[in-house]
Tab-separated table of C-alpha atoms in Angstrom:
chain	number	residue	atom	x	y	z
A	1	UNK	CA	20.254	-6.956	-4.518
A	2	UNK	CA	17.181	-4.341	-5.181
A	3	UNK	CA	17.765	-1.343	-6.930
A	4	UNK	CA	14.656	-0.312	-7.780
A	5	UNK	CA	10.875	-0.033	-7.110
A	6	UNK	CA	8.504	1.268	-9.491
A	7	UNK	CA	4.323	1.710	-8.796
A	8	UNK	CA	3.285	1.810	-12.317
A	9	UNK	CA	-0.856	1.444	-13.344
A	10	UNK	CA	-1.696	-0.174	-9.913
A	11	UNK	CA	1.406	-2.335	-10.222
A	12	UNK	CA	4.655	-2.609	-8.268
A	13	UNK	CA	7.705	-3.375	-9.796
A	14	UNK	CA	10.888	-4.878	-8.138
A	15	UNK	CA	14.310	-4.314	-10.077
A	16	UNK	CA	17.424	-6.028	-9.429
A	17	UNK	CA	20.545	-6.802	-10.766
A	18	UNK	CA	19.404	-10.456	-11.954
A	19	UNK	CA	16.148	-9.548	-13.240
A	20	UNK	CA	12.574	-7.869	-12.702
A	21	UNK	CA	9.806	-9.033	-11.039
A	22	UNK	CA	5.946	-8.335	-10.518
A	23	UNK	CA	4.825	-8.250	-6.900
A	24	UNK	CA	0.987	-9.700	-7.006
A	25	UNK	CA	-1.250	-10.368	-4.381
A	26	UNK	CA	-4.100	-8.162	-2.084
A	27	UNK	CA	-2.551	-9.869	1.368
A	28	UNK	CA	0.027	-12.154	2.844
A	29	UNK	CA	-1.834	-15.457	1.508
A	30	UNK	CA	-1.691	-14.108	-2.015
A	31	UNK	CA	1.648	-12.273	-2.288
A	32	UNK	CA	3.655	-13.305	-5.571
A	33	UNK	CA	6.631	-12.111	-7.476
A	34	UNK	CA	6.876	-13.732	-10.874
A	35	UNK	CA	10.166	-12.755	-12.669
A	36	UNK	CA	9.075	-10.828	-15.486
A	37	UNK	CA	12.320	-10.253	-17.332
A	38	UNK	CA	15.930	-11.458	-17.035
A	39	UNK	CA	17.314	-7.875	-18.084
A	40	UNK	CA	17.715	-6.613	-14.701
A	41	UNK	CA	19.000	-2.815	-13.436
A	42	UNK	CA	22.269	-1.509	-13.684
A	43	UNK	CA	20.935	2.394	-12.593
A	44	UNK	CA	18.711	3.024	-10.016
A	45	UNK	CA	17.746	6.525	-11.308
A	46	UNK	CA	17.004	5.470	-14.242
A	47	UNK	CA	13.699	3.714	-13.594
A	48	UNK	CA	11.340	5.343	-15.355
A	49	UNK	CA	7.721	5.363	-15.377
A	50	UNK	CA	5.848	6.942	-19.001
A	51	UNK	CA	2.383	6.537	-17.836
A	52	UNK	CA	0.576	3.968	-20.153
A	53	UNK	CA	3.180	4.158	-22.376
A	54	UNK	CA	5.618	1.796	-20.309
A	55	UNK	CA	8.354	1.586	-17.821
A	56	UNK	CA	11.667	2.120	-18.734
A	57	UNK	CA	15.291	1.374	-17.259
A	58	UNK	CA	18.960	0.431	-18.263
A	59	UNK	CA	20.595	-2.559	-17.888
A	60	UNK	CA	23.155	-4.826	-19.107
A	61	UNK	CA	24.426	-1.955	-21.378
A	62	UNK	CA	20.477	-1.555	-23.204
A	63	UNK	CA	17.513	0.210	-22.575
A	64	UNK	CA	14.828	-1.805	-21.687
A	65	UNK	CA	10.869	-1.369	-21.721
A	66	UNK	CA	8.187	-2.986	-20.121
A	67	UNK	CA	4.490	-2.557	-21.161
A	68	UNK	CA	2.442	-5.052	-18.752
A	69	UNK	CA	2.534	-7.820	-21.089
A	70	UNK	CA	6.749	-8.210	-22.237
A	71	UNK	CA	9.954	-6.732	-21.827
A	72	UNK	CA	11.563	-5.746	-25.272
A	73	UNK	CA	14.995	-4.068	-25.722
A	74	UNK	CA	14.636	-0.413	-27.298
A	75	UNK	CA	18.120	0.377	-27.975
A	76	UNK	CA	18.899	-1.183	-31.151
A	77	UNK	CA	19.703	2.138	-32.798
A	78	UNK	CA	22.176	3.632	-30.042
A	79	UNK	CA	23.891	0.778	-29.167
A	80	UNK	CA	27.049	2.536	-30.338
A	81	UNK	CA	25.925	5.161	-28.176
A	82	UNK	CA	25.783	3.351	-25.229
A	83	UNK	CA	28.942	1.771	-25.579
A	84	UNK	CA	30.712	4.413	-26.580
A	85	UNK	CA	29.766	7.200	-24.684
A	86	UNK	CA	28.675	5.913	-21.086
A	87	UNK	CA	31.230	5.376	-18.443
A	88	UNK	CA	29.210	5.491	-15.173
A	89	UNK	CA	26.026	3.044	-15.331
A	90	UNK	CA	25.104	3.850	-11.837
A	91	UNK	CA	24.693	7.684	-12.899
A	92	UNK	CA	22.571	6.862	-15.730
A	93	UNK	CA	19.346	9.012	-14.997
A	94	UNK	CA	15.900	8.757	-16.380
A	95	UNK	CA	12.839	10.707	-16.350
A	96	UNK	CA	9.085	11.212	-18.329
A	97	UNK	CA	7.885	14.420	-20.103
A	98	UNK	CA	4.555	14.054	-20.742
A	99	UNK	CA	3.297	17.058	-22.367
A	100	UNK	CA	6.138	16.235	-25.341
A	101	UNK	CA	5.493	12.466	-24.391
A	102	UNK	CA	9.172	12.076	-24.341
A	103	UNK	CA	11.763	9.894	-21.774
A	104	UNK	CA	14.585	11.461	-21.032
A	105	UNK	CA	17.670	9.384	-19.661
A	106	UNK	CA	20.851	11.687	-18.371
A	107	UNK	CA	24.666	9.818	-18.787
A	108	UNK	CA	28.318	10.584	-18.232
A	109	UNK	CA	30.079	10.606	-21.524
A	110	UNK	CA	33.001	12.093	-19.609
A	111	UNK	CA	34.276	12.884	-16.783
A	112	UNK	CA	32.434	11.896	-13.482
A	113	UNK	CA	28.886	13.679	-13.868
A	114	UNK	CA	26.259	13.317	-16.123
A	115	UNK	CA	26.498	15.265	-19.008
A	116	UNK	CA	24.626	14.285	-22.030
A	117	UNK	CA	21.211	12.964	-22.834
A	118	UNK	CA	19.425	10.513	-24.696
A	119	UNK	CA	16.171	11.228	-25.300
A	120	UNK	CA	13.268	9.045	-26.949
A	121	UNK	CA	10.168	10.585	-28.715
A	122	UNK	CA	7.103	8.542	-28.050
A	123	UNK	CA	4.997	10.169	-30.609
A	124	UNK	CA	7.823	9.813	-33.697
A	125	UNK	CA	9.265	6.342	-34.811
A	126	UNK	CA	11.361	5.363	-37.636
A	127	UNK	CA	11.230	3.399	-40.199
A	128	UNK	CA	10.436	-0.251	-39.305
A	129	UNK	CA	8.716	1.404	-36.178
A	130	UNK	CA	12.093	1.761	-34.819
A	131	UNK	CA	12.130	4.147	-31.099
A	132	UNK	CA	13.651	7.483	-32.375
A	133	UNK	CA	15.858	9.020	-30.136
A	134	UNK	CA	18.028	12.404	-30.212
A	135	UNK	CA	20.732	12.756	-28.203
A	136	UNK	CA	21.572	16.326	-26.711
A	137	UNK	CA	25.317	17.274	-24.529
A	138	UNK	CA	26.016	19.792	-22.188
A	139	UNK	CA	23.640	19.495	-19.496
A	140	UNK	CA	24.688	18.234	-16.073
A	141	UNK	CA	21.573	16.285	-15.130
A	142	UNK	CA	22.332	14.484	-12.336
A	143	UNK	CA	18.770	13.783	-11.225
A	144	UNK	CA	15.195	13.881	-12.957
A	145	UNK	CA	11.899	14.652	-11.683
A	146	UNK	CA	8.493	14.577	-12.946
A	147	UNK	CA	5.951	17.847	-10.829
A	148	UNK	CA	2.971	18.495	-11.859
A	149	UNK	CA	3.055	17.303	-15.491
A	150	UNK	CA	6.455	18.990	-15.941
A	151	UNK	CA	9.840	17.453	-16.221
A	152	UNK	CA	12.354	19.142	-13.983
A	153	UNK	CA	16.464	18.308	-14.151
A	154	UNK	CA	19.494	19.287	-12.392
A	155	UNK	CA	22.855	18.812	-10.404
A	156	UNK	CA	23.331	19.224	-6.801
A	157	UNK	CA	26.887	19.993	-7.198
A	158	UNK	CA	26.149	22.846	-8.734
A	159	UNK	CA	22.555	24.157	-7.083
A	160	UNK	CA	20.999	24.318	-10.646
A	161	UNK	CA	17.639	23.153	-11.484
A	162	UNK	CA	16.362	23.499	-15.090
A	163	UNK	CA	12.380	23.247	-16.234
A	164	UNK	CA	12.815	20.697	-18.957
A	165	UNK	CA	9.968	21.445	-21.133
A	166	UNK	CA	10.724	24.712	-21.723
A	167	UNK	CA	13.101	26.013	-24.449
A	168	UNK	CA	13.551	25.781	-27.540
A	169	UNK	CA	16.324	23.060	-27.652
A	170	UNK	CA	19.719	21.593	-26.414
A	171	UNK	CA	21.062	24.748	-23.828
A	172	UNK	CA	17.666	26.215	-24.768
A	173	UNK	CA	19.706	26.868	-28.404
A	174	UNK	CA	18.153	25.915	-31.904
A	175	UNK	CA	18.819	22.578	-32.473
């Protein structure tokens, strides 16, 4: 089953359940599509592409990236998280800031709508080079979109769109 196409850098990326592959070829004679990773997709909408930073997506309860040469798993250090908190894969969201450089994905932690964020810096890593991520609640973010250079969120249920890269913090609070 697909869930997912990606055009990322002049490539096109097919996501299923079972894996991910790399469609290859300039016409029929030539057309490949090497698996390039056994951690398939568990949420559509989470797909994400950074630019030449990667592509990113959940699966099998991690967060996965793939930077044209391997697939590594980025979610050593909210694992918990991810367990814990997320009780709708399918509504798991993502989406790419790139002014702050940073990927956003949008989960339900309760209740049946998205409703809290994890969110990884690419310009800060922790020790080890460990991703760092922060993780923000209270934003219904059901969908993410990328206009312009500008990373846009919001819930059709309730008709509200917010400009992501704006604000000072979680709510557009101090964090």
């Amino acid at each position: 089953e697909i869930m997912g196409l990606k055009r990322w850098l002049g490539r096109l990326l097919i996501f299923t359940r079972g894996g991910v592959y790399e469609f290859t070829g300039q016409n029929a004679d030539e057309w490949t599509w090497p698996q390039i990773s056994q951690a398939g997709c568990d949420a559509p909408r989470s797909i994400t592409a950074a630019g030449e930073n990667g592509v990113y997506w959940y699966g099998k309860g991690r967060i996965w990236r793939y930077d044209g040469s391997s697939v590594v798993d980025i979610s050593d250090d909210i694992q918990q998280t991810l367990q814990d908190a997320v009780t709708y894969e399918a509504n798991i969201a993502g989406g790419y800031d790139p002014d702050e450089r940073l990927v956003h994905f949008a989960y339900t932690s309760s209740g049946t709508t998205n409703n809290a964020e994890l969110v990884l810096d690419l310009e800060l890593t922790q020790e080890g080079g460990r991703p760092s991520w922060t993780k923000f609640t209270g934003r219904a973010l059901a969908v993410l979109w990328e206009k312009s250079g500008d990373l846009y969120g919001g819930e059709p249920a309730d008709g509200i769109a917010w400009h992501l890269n704006t604000g000072t913090g979680d709510n557009a609070g101090t964090i």
